[in-house]
PDB file of C-alpha atoms in Angstrom:
ATOM      1  CA  MET A 277     -89.453 112.646  24.449  1.00 39.00           C
ATOM      2  CA  LEU A 278     -89.961 109.206  22.961  1.00 37.00           C
ATOM      3  CA  ARG A 279     -90.571 110.447  19.453  1.00 41.00           C
ATOM      4  CA  LYS A 280     -86.933 111.251  18.809  1.00 42.00           C
ATOM      5  CA  PHE A 281     -86.179 107.537  18.719  1.00 46.00           C
ATOM      6  CA  CYS A 282     -88.365 106.823  15.728  1.00 54.00           C
ATOM      7  CA  VAL A 283     -87.980 108.445  12.323  1.00 42.00           C
ATOM      8  CA  ILE A 284     -90.815 107.750   9.894  1.00 35.00           C
ATOM      9  CA  PRO A 285     -90.437 108.233   6.152  1.00 33.00           C
ATOM     10  CA  VAL A 286     -92.654 110.346   3.943  1.00 30.00           C
ATOM     11  CA  ILE A 287     -94.662 108.183   1.565  1.00 30.00           C
ATOM     12  CA  LEU A 288     -94.023 109.467  -1.926  1.00 27.00           C
ATOM     13  CA  SER A 289     -96.772 109.903  -4.495  1.00 28.00           C
ATOM     14  CA  LEU A 290     -99.436 108.596  -2.143  1.00 30.00           C
ATOM     15  CA  ASN A 291    -102.573 110.647  -2.693  1.00 31.00           C
ATOM     16  CA  ASP A 292    -106.334 110.539  -2.697  1.00 30.00           C
ATOM     17  CA  THR A 293    -106.594 109.517  -6.346  1.00 30.00           C
ATOM     18  CA  TYR A 294    -106.552 105.824  -5.391  1.00 33.00           C
ATOM     19  CA  THR A 295    -110.271 105.654  -4.702  1.00 38.00           C
ATOM     20  CA  LYS A 296    -111.178 102.543  -6.663  1.00 46.00           C
ATOM     21  CA  PRO A 297    -110.596  99.194  -4.978  1.00 51.00           C
ATOM     22  CA  PRO A 298    -108.100  96.926  -6.747  1.00 60.00           C
ATOM     23  CA  PRO A 299    -109.605  94.068  -8.747  1.00 59.00           C
ATOM     24  CA  GLU A 300    -110.424  90.781  -7.014  1.00 68.00           C
ATOM     25  CA  VAL A 301    -109.802  92.058  -3.510  1.00 77.00           C
ATOM     26  CA  ASP A 302    -112.321  91.194  -0.807  1.00 82.00           C
ATOM     27  CA  GLN A 303    -112.669  94.400   1.188  1.00 79.00           C
ATOM     28  CA  ASN A 304    -114.755  92.620   3.822  1.00 84.00           C
ATOM     29  CA  LEU A 305    -111.720  90.654   4.964  1.00 93.00           C
ATOM     30  CA  THR A 306    -111.086  91.815   8.549  1.00 97.00           C
ATOM     31  CA  ILE A 307    -107.844  91.049  10.342  1.00 98.00           C
ATOM     32  CA  PHE A 308    -106.780  91.532  13.949  1.00 98.00           C
ATOM     33  CA  ILE A 309    -103.017  91.740  14.533  1.00 98.00           C
ATOM     34  CA  GLY A 310    -101.841  91.231  18.106  1.00 98.00           C
ATOM     35  CA  ILE A 311     -98.250  92.303  18.751  1.00 98.00           C
ATOM     36  CA  LEU A 312     -96.999  90.480  21.821  1.00 98.00           C
ATOM     37  CA  THR A 313     -94.702  92.736  23.828  1.00 97.00           C
ATOM     38  CA  ILE A 314     -93.748  93.680  27.398  1.00 96.00           C
ATOM     39  CA  TYR A 315     -94.097  96.872  29.392  1.00 95.00           C
ATOM     40  CA  GLU A 316     -90.413  97.824  29.184  1.00 94.00           C
ATOM     41  CA  LYS A 317     -90.520  98.165  25.361  1.00 94.00           C
ATOM     42  CA  ILE A 318     -92.008 101.676  25.561  1.00 94.00           C
ATOM     43  CA  GLU A 319     -89.774 103.254  22.900  1.00 92.00           C
ATOM     44  CA  VAL A 320     -90.253 100.291  20.577  1.00 92.00           C
ATOM     45  CA  ARG A 321     -94.038 100.562  20.849  1.00 94.00           C
ATOM     46  CA  GLU A 322     -93.853 104.277  20.067  1.00 92.00           C
ATOM     47  CA  CYS A 323     -91.922 103.546  16.902  1.00 88.00           C
ATOM     48  CA  ILE A 324     -94.102 100.611  15.865  1.00 91.00           C
ATOM     49  CA  ARG A 325     -97.209 102.764  16.237  1.00 91.00           C
ATOM     50  CA  LYS A 326     -95.901 105.318  13.780  1.00 86.00           C
ATOM     51  CA  VAL A 327     -94.695 102.760  11.259  1.00 85.00           C
ATOM     52  CA  TYR A 328     -98.026 100.934  11.292  1.00 88.00           C
ATOM     53  CA  THR A 329    -100.060 104.144  11.178  1.00 86.00           C
ATOM     54  CA  HIS A 330     -98.464 104.945   7.815  1.00 81.00           C
ATOM     55  CA  ASN A 331     -98.757 101.323   6.749  1.00 84.00           C
ATOM     56  CA  ASN A 332    -102.442 101.078   7.642  1.00 88.00           C
ATOM     57  CA  ASP A 333    -103.216 104.406   5.961  1.00 85.00           C
ATOM     58  CA  ALA A 334    -101.502 103.089   2.836  1.00 82.00           C
ATOM     59  CA  LEU A 335    -103.654  99.933   2.939  1.00 86.00           C
ATOM     60  CA  ALA A 336    -106.861 101.969   3.254  1.00 87.00           C
ATOM     61  CA  ARG A 337    -105.896 104.137   0.290  1.00 83.00           C
ATOM     62  CA  TYR A 338    -104.905 101.074  -1.706  1.00 82.00           C
ATOM     63  CA  LEU A 339    -108.320  99.550  -1.031  1.00 85.00           C
ATOM     64  CA  GLY A 340    -110.121 102.824  -1.696  1.00 84.00           C
ATOM     65  CA  VAL A 341    -111.750 102.884   1.743  1.00 87.00           C
ATOM     66  CA  LYS A 342    -111.725 105.400   4.567  1.00 89.00           C
ATOM     67  CA  LYS A 343    -110.746 102.962   7.298  1.00 92.00           C
ATOM     68  CA  SER A 344    -108.375 100.027   7.067  1.00 94.00           C
ATOM     69  CA  PRO A 345    -109.892  96.578   7.745  1.00 96.00           C
ATOM     70  CA  VAL A 346    -106.798  95.700   9.803  1.00 97.00           C
ATOM     71  CA  THR A 347    -106.812  96.358  13.553  1.00 98.00           C
ATOM     72  CA  ILE A 348    -103.494  96.426  15.410  1.00 97.00           C
ATOM     73  CA  ARG A 349    -103.110  96.073  19.169  1.00 98.00           C
ATOM     74  CA  PHE A 350    -100.252  95.485  21.604  1.00 98.00           C
ATOM     75  CA  ILE A 351    -100.799  92.427  23.811  1.00 98.00           C
ATOM     76  CA  LEU A 352     -99.330  92.554  27.316  1.00 97.00           C
ATOM     77  CA  GLY A 353     -99.659  90.628  30.549  1.00 95.00           C
ATOM     78  CA  LEU A 354     -99.979  92.135  33.994  1.00 92.00           C
ATOM     79  CA  THR A 355     -96.966  94.225  34.955  1.00 89.00           C
ATOM     80  CA  LYS A 356     -95.306  95.163  38.233  1.00 86.00           C
ATOM     81  CA  ASP A 357     -97.263  97.439  40.555  1.00 86.00           C
ATOM     82  CA  GLU A 358     -94.834 100.327  40.031  1.00 83.00           C
ATOM     83  CA  ASN A 359     -95.485 100.209  36.277  1.00 91.00           C
ATOM     84  CA  LYS A 360     -99.236  99.604  36.392  1.00 90.00           C
ATOM     85  CA  ASP A 361    -100.307 103.260  36.393  1.00 91.00           C
ATOM     86  CA  LYS A 362     -97.896 104.130  33.566  1.00 93.00           C
ATOM     87  CA  LEU A 363     -99.184 101.277  31.429  1.00 93.00           C
ATOM     88  CA  GLU A 364    -102.795 102.259  32.054  1.00 91.00           C
ATOM     89  CA  GLU A 365    -101.939 105.848  31.142  1.00 93.00           C
ATOM     90  CA  GLU A 366    -100.337 104.702  27.889  1.00 95.00           C
ATOM     91  CA  SER A 367    -103.371 102.550  27.162  1.00 93.00           C
ATOM     92  CA  LYS A 368    -105.755 105.494  27.648  1.00 94.00           C
ATOM     93  CA  LEU A 369    -103.566 107.766  25.536  1.00 95.00           C
ATOM     94  CA  TYR A 370    -103.326 105.492  22.490  1.00 96.00           C
ATOM     95  CA  GLY A 371    -106.213 103.047  22.872  1.00 96.00           C
ATOM     96  CA  ASP A 372    -104.174 100.240  21.353  1.00 97.00           C
ATOM     97  CA  ILE A 373    -103.183  98.100  24.350  1.00 97.00           C
ATOM     98  CA  VAL A 374    -104.773  94.865  25.538  1.00 97.00           C
ATOM     99  CA  ILE A 375    -103.803  93.816  29.067  1.00 95.00           C
ATOM    100  CA  LEU A 376    -104.411  90.124  29.645  1.00 96.00           C
ATOM    101  CA  ASN A 377    -105.300  88.792  33.075  1.00 94.00           C
ATOM    102  CA  ILE A 378    -102.075  86.817  33.359  1.00 94.00           C
ATOM    103  CA  THR A 379     -98.616  87.480  34.738  1.00 93.00           C
ATOM    104  CA  GLU A 380     -96.326  88.653  31.932  1.00 94.00           C
ATOM    105  CA  ASN A 381     -94.549  85.712  30.285  1.00 93.00           C
ATOM    106  CA  MET A 382     -93.515  84.312  26.933  1.00 90.00           C
ATOM    107  CA  ASN A 383     -94.046  80.565  27.118  1.00 93.00           C
ATOM    108  CA  GLU A 384     -96.276  80.112  30.168  1.00 94.00           C
ATOM    109  CA  GLY A 385     -99.691  80.583  28.595  1.00 95.00           C
ATOM    110  CA  LYS A 386     -99.742  84.159  27.278  1.00 97.00           C
ATOM    111  CA  THR A 387    -100.573  83.101  23.724  1.00 97.00           C
ATOM    112  CA  PHE A 388    -103.488  80.969  24.938  1.00 98.00           C
ATOM    113  CA  GLU A 389    -104.839  83.907  26.960  1.00 98.00           C
ATOM    114  CA  TYR A 390    -104.514  86.096  23.864  1.00 98.00           C
ATOM    115  CA  PHE A 391    -106.548  83.546  21.885  1.00 98.00           C
ATOM    116  CA  LYS A 392    -109.193  83.482  24.647  1.00 98.00           C
ATOM    117  CA  TRP A 393    -109.415  87.270  24.667  1.00 98.00           C
ATOM    118  CA  PHE A 394    -109.780  87.373  20.882  1.00 98.00           C
ATOM    119  CA  ALA A 395    -112.517  84.707  20.872  1.00 98.00           C
ATOM    120  CA  LYS A 396    -114.480  86.706  23.451  1.00 98.00           C
ATOM    121  CA  HIS A 397    -113.990  90.266  22.233  1.00 98.00           C
ATOM    122  CA  ARG A 398    -113.345  90.211  18.467  1.00 98.00           C
ATOM    123  CA  ASN A 399    -115.236  89.041  15.379  1.00 97.00           C
ATOM    124  CA  ASP A 400    -112.456  89.426  12.819  1.00 98.00           C
ATOM    125  CA  ILE A 401    -112.086  86.722  10.187  1.00 97.00           C
ATOM    126  CA  TYR A 402    -108.408  86.205  11.006  1.00 98.00           C
ATOM    127  CA  LEU A 403    -106.255  86.475  14.103  1.00 98.00           C
ATOM    128  CA  VAL A 404    -102.565  87.263  13.688  1.00 98.00           C
ATOM    129  CA  LYS A 405     -99.928  86.759  16.341  1.00 98.00           C
ATOM    130  CA  THR A 406     -96.646  88.583  15.892  1.00 97.00           C
ATOM    131  CA  ASP A 407     -93.904  90.043  18.095  1.00 96.00           C
ATOM    132  CA  ASP A 408     -92.365  93.458  18.655  1.00 95.00           C
ATOM    133  CA  ASP A 409     -89.347  92.524  16.517  1.00 94.00           C
ATOM    134  CA  SER A 410     -91.427  91.783  13.415  1.00 92.00           C
ATOM    135  CA  PHE A 411     -92.940  94.009  10.747  1.00 89.00           C
ATOM    136  CA  ILE A 412     -95.816  92.927   8.497  1.00 89.00           C
ATOM    137  CA  HIS A 413     -96.260  94.891   5.286  1.00 84.00           C
ATOM    138  CA  LEU A 414    -100.030  95.187   5.354  1.00 88.00           C
ATOM    139  CA  ILE A 415    -100.741  95.660   1.639  1.00 83.00           C
ATOM    140  CA  HIS A 416     -98.737  92.613   0.636  1.00 80.00           C
ATOM    141  CA  TYR A 417    -100.136  90.608   3.530  1.00 87.00           C
ATOM    142  CA  TYR A 418    -103.733  91.597   2.749  1.00 88.00           C
ATOM    143  CA  ARG A 419    -103.271  90.663  -0.893  1.00 83.00           C
ATOM    144  CA  ASP A 420    -101.710  87.328   0.049  1.00 81.00           C
ATOM    145  CA  LEU A 421    -104.637  86.375   2.272  1.00 86.00           C
ATOM    146  CA  GLN A 422    -107.213  86.842  -0.467  1.00 84.00           C
ATOM    147  CA  ASP A 423    -107.098  83.203  -1.536  1.00 79.00           C
ATOM    148  CA  LEU A 424    -106.620  81.764   1.952  1.00 85.00           C
ATOM    149  CA  PRO A 425    -109.680  79.791   3.137  1.00 87.00           C
ATOM    150  CA  ARG A 426    -111.830  81.757   5.576  1.00 92.00           C
ATOM    151  CA  LYS A 427    -112.270  78.765   7.867  1.00 92.00           C
ATOM    152  CA  ARG A 428    -109.855  76.261   9.430  1.00 90.00           C
ATOM    153  CA  ALA A 429    -106.839  78.181   8.141  1.00 89.00           C
ATOM    154  CA  TYR A 430    -103.298  78.300   9.566  1.00 89.00           C
ATOM    155  CA  TYR A 431    -100.777  80.405   7.630  1.00 87.00           C
ATOM    156  CA  GLY A 432     -97.237  81.749   7.933  1.00 84.00           C
ATOM    157  CA  GLY A 433     -93.563  80.807   7.745  1.00 77.00           C
ATOM    158  CA  VAL A 434     -93.170  77.071   8.328  1.00 71.00           C
ATOM    159  CA  TYR A 435     -90.712  75.254  10.553  1.00 65.00           C
ATOM    160  CA  GLY A 436     -90.905  71.565  11.340  1.00 55.00           C
ATOM    161  CA  GLY A 437     -89.628  68.385  12.915  1.00 48.00           C
ATOM    162  CA  ASN A 438     -87.031  65.971  11.608  1.00 42.00           C
ATOM    163  CA  ASN A 439     -89.382  64.068   9.354  1.00 39.00           C
ATOM    164  CA  LEU A 440     -92.136  66.090   7.726  1.00 39.00           C
ATOM    165  CA  ASP A 441     -93.500  62.977   5.994  1.00 43.00           C
ATOM    166  CA  ASP A 442     -94.117  61.300   9.336  1.00 44.00           C
ATOM    167  CA  SER A 443     -97.728  61.969  10.339  1.00 44.00           C
ATOM    168  CA  SER A 444     -96.751  61.698  13.998  1.00 41.00           C
ATOM    169  CA  THR A 445     -94.390  64.665  13.672  1.00 46.00           C
ATOM    170  CA  TYR A 446     -96.066  68.061  13.536  1.00 52.00           C
ATOM    171  CA  SER A 447     -94.833  71.112  11.731  1.00 64.00           C
ATOM    172  CA  TYR A 448     -95.453  74.566  13.096  1.00 78.00           C
ATOM    173  CA  ILE A 449     -95.453  78.158  11.923  1.00 83.00           C
ATOM    174  CA  GLY A 450     -92.872  80.494  13.444  1.00 85.00           C
ATOM    175  CA  GLY A 451     -93.963  82.941  16.112  1.00 89.00           C
ATOM    176  CA  ALA A 452     -92.589  85.907  14.171  1.00 90.00           C
ATOM    177  CA  GLY A 453     -95.996  86.004  12.517  1.00 92.00           C
ATOM    178  CA  TYR A 454     -98.766  83.473  11.994  1.00 94.00           C
ATOM    179  CA  THR A 455    -102.431  83.664  11.034  1.00 95.00           C
ATOM    180  CA  LEU A 456    -105.394  81.614  12.234  1.00 97.00           C
ATOM    181  CA  SER A 457    -109.008  81.814  11.121  1.00 96.00           C
ATOM    182  CA  ARG A 458    -111.448  82.777  13.870  1.00 98.00           C
ATOM    183  CA  ASP A 459    -113.251  79.436  13.913  1.00 97.00           C
ATOM    184  CA  LEU A 460    -109.973  77.629  14.524  1.00 96.00           C
ATOM    185  CA  VAL A 461    -109.159  79.952  17.427  1.00 98.00           C
ATOM    186  CA  ILE A 462    -112.568  79.255  18.969  1.00 98.00           C
ATOM    187  CA  ASP A 463    -112.027  75.496  18.711  1.00 97.00           C
ATOM    188  CA  ILE A 464    -108.587  75.835  20.306  1.00 97.00           C
ATOM    189  CA  VAL A 465    -109.781  77.805  23.332  1.00 98.00           C
ATOM    190  CA  GLY A 466    -112.731  75.450  23.707  1.00 97.00           C
ATOM    191  CA  SER A 467    -110.557  72.348  23.930  1.00 97.00           C
ATOM    192  CA  ASP A 468    -110.086  70.896  27.400  1.00 97.00           C
ATOM    193  CA  TRP A 469    -106.858  69.248  26.302  1.00 95.00           C
ATOM    194  CA  VAL A 470    -105.416  72.536  25.035  1.00 96.00           C
ATOM    195  CA  SER A 471    -106.337  74.359  28.260  1.00 96.00           C
ATOM    196  CA  LEU A 472    -104.190  71.823  30.139  1.00 96.00           C
ATOM    197  CA  ASN A 473    -101.276  72.136  27.711  1.00 95.00           C
ATOM    198  CA  VAL A 474    -100.670  75.857  27.321  1.00 96.00           C
ATOM    199  CA  LYS A 475     -97.013  75.966  28.416  1.00 94.00           C
ATOM    200  CA  GLY A 476     -94.014  75.483  26.168  1.00 92.00           C
ATOM    201  CA  THR A 477     -92.250  77.220  23.292  1.00 91.00           C
ATOM    202  CA  GLU A 478     -95.181  79.277  22.114  1.00 92.00           C
ATOM    203  CA  ASP A 479     -95.098  78.803  18.356  1.00 91.00           C
ATOM    204  CA  MET A 480     -94.448  75.076  18.716  1.00 88.00           C
ATOM    205  CA  VAL A 481     -97.314  74.525  21.156  1.00 91.00           C
ATOM    206  CA  VAL A 482     -99.687  76.396  18.832  1.00 93.00           C
ATOM    207  CA  GLY A 483     -98.808  73.869  16.116  1.00 87.00           C
ATOM    208  CA  ASP A 484     -99.456  71.122  18.651  1.00 87.00           C
ATOM    209  CA  TRP A 485    -102.838  72.628  19.604  1.00 92.00           C
ATOM    210  CA  ILE A 486    -103.920  72.776  15.992  1.00 89.00           C
ATOM    211  CA  CYS A 487    -102.897  69.196  15.328  1.00 84.00           C
ATOM    212  CA  HIS A 488    -104.785  68.003  18.406  1.00 86.00           C
ATOM    213  CA  VAL A 489    -107.934  69.994  17.659  1.00 88.00           C
ATOM    214  CA  ALA A 490    -107.959  68.835  14.040  1.00 85.00           C
ATOM    215  CA  LYS A 491    -107.790  65.210  15.134  1.00 83.00           C
ATOM    216  CA  GLU A 492    -110.268  65.780  17.951  1.00 85.00           C
ATOM    217  CA  LYS A 493    -112.784  67.443  15.621  1.00 86.00           C
ATOM    218  CA  LYS A 494    -111.907  65.107  12.748  1.00 81.00           C
ATOM    219  CA  TYR A 495    -111.568  67.877  10.239  1.00 81.00           C
ATOM    220  CA  PHE A 496    -109.029  69.089   7.729  1.00 81.00           C
ATOM    221  CA  VAL A 497    -107.035  72.236   8.461  1.00 84.00           C
ATOM    222  CA  HIS A 498    -105.740  74.360   5.595  1.00 82.00           C
ATOM    223  CA  TYR A 499    -102.084  74.467   6.622  1.00 78.00           C
ATOM    224  CA  VAL A 500    -100.570  76.983   4.226  1.00 77.00           C
ATOM    225  CA  GLY A 501     -97.078  78.338   4.516  1.00 70.00           C
ATOM    226  CA  TYR A 502     -93.877  79.460   2.936  1.00 63.00           C
ATOM    227  CA  SER A 503     -90.690  77.601   3.845  1.00 57.00           C
ATOM    228  CA  VAL A 504     -88.341  79.122   6.388  1.00 53.00           C
ATOM    229  CA  TRP A 505     -84.969  77.507   7.041  1.00 47.00           C
ATOM    230  CA  TRP A 506     -82.142  79.070   9.004  1.00 38.00           C
ATOM    231  CA  SER A 507     -79.663  78.741   6.126  1.00 33.00           C
ATOM    232  CA  ILE A 508     -81.897  80.178   3.397  1.00 35.00           C
ATOM    233  CA  ARG A 509     -83.650  83.519   2.933  1.00 36.00           C
ATOM    234  CA  GLN A 510     -86.850  83.316   0.927  1.00 40.00           C
ATOM    235  CA  ASN A 511     -89.554  85.718  -0.105  1.00 51.00           C
ATOM    236  CA  PRO A 512     -91.783  86.687   1.529  1.00 65.00           C
ATOM    237  CA  PHE A 513     -89.898  86.347   4.852  1.00 70.00           C
ATOM    238  CA  HIS A 514     -86.614  88.013   5.772  1.00 71.00           C
ATOM    239  CA  ASP A 515     -84.546  88.231   8.925  1.00 76.00           C
ATOM    240  CA  PHE A 516     -83.032  91.646   9.571  1.00 77.00           C
ATOM    241  CA  TYR A 517     -79.393  90.832  10.188  1.00 72.00           C
ATOM    242  CA  GLU A 518     -76.433  93.163   9.851  1.00 64.00           C
ATOM    243  CA  ASP A 519     -75.285  91.871   6.446  1.00 57.00           C
ATOM    244  CA  LEU A 520     -78.530  92.414   4.584  1.00 56.00           C
ATOM    245  CA  ASP A 521     -78.935  94.440   1.427  1.00 53.00           C
ATOM    246  CA  LEU A 522     -81.619  97.095   1.923  1.00 48.00           C
ATOM    247  CA  HIS A 523     -81.978  97.995  -1.743  1.00 48.00           C
ATOM    248  CA  SER A 524     -83.614  94.979  -3.388  1.00 52.00           C
ATOM    249  CA  LEU A 525     -87.176  95.140  -4.687  1.00 39.00           C
ATOM    250  CA  GLY A 526     -89.956  92.657  -4.120  1.00 55.00           C
ATOM    251  CA  GLU A 527     -93.111  91.980  -2.191  1.00 64.00           C
ATOM    252  CA  THR A 528     -91.915  90.984   1.242  1.00 73.00           C
ATOM    253  CA  ILE A 529     -94.683  90.290   3.734  1.00 80.00           C
ATOM    254  CA  LEU A 530     -92.783  89.903   6.990  1.00 84.00           C
ATOM    255  CA  ILE A 531     -89.444  91.156   8.259  1.00 83.00           C
ATOM    256  CA  HIS A 532     -88.153  89.604  11.475  1.00 87.00           C
ATOM    257  CA  GLN A 533     -85.322  90.247  13.950  1.00 88.00           C
ATOM    258  CA  ILE A 534     -85.871  94.012  14.199  1.00 88.00           C
ATOM    259  CA  LYS A 535     -84.166  94.024  17.569  1.00 88.00           C
ATOM    260  CA  SER A 536     -83.361  97.703  18.060  1.00 86.00           C
ATOM    261  CA  ILE A 537     -84.713 101.197  17.572  1.00 85.00           C
ATOM    262  CA  GLU A 538     -82.037 101.698  14.907  1.00 81.00           C
ATOM    263  CA  LYS A 539     -83.437  98.775  12.936  1.00 81.00           C
ATOM    264  CA  TRP A 540     -86.967 100.088  13.279  1.00 82.00           C
ATOM    265  CA  ASN A 541     -85.713 103.414  11.945  1.00 75.00           C
ATOM    266  CA  ALA A 542     -84.252 101.544   8.980  1.00 72.00           C
ATOM    267  CA  MET A 543     -87.770 100.482   8.092  1.00 70.00           C
ATOM    268  CA  LYS A 544     -88.205 103.942   6.583  1.00 57.00           C
ATOM    269  CA  ASP A 545     -86.541 102.421   3.503  1.00 52.00           C
ATOM    270  CA  VAL A 546     -89.528 100.102   3.097  1.00 52.00           C
ATOM    271  CA  TYR A 547     -91.586 102.897   1.547  1.00 48.00           C
ATOM    272  CA  THR A 548     -90.158 104.167  -1.697  1.00 38.00           C
ATOM    273  CA  LYS A 549     -92.904 104.930  -4.181  1.00 41.00           C
ATOM    274  CA  TYR A 550     -96.386 104.033  -5.346  1.00 40.00           C
ATOM    275  CA  GLU A 551     -97.183 103.553  -9.004  1.00 38.00           C
ATOM    276  CA  ASP A 552    -100.690 103.180 -10.411  1.00 42.00           C
ATOM    277  CA  GLY A 553    -102.004 102.395  -6.937  1.00 45.00           C
ATOM    278  CA  LEU A 554     -99.746  99.361  -6.568  1.00 48.00           C
ATOM    279  CA  PRO A 555     -96.879  99.450  -4.079  1.00 46.00           C
ATOM    280  CA  THR A 556     -93.239  99.161  -5.001  1.00 45.00           C
ATOM    281  CA  LEU A 557     -91.134  98.856  -1.905  1.00 42.00           C
ATOM    282  CA  SER A 558     -87.579  98.367  -0.806  1.00 39.00           C
ATOM    283  CA  ILE A 559     -87.189  95.138   1.133  1.00 36.00           C
ATOM    284  CA  ILE A 560     -84.543  93.596   3.324  1.00 34.00           C
ATOM    285  CA  GLN A 561     -82.945  90.669   1.574  1.00 33.00           C
ATOM    286  CA  ASN A 562     -79.863  88.533   1.989  1.00 30.00           C
ATOM    287  CA  SER A 563     -77.533  89.897  -0.668  1.00 26.00           C
ATOM    288  CA  THR A 564     -75.740  86.549  -1.004  1.00 28.00           C
ATOM    289  CA  ALA A 565     -78.811  84.387  -1.532  1.00 28.00           C
ATOM    290  CA  ASN A 566     -79.583  83.098  -5.024  1.00 31.00           C
ATOM    291  CA  ASP A 567     -82.738  81.651  -6.580  1.00 32.00           C
ATOM    292  CA  LEU A 568     -85.093  82.930  -3.920  1.00 30.00           C
ATOM    293  CA  VAL A 569     -88.275  80.900  -3.731  1.00 30.00           C
ATOM    294  CA  THR A 570     -91.268  83.170  -4.118  1.00 30.00           C
ATOM    295  CA  LYS A 571     -94.180  80.773  -4.328  1.00 30.00           C
ATOM    296  CA  ARG A 572     -95.977  79.460  -1.291  1.00 35.00           C
ATOM    297  CA  GLU A 573     -96.059  75.770  -0.594  1.00 36.00           C
ATOM    298  CA  ILE A 574     -98.663  73.492   0.908  1.00 34.00           C
ATOM    299  CA  ILE A 575     -96.559  71.486   3.323  1.00 37.00           C
ATOM    300  CA  PRO A 576     -97.148  68.000   4.825  1.00 40.00           C
ATOM    301  CA  LYS A 577     -99.785  67.898   7.526  1.00 45.00           C
ATOM    302  CA  CYS A 578     -99.985  66.266  10.931  1.00 46.00           C
ATOM    303  CA  TRP A 579    -103.670  65.371  10.569  1.00 44.00           C
ATOM    304  CA  GLU A 580    -105.590  63.037   8.345  1.00 39.00           C
ATOM    305  CA  LYS A 581    -106.593  64.343   4.950  1.00 39.00           C
ATOM    306  CA  GLU A 582    -110.231  64.819   4.084  1.00 35.00           C
ATOM    307  CA  GLN A 583    -111.738  61.972   2.131  1.00 30.00           C
TER     308      GLN A 583
END
């Protein structure tokens, strides 16, 4: 019954001829994407599963491997007793649900519990946190992470305080989608200070954790991001609002604000064609924005620089 809500496009010209890995791509780069969601988003999860199944298959074919190096799981807290059996049934059916030992919440420690679970159960090089209103184009994302350091890395769309040049003011990466290297996650969950400061606006407290751990450990964190301001739309990040042009071309990594099944259905326009093994896709872009910034920036940091 749920499947009628989600319409998935046919990927054109995608075939088994793409068997050679693209040049300069590290196929040993493993990534774990945790999609934070709640029990009630059943239809949304059904749609996301199908979109990412096609997306992950496309990544595997692009890399010339049988299995994608990206693992995707839904991250939930404990639900009400009347929903417990249904959630467990869904988990057994799909095998893609992680139930944390914490009451469902957004800003009361769920992200920290997700980090703890990852540190204990996964060995992936990178952890990704995203939400059920965000879509990450896996090929573009995988390509973009190739030159990201494998250790002490923090990557995504950057927001910040009033004075980014002030070392006492931290910047943080928006919760729509951010990436941390595994070693950084381990240091975060191992910090006594962090364990006592897990509550607060989740993406902001993660930035705070990283700043504290970096100072505590006296090391440099590779804080790599692309700018995100409310008044500007920039590649590779776009918000899915009603006035967006769906017919521009580019290499968008993340699309945010997919707040309805109808918007998830619109993601079928993402896949248009594949040429010579490289993806060309239709992205969501503000049709009124000019001079979109496409390069990533290394932004000011809240910790001391390495000597």
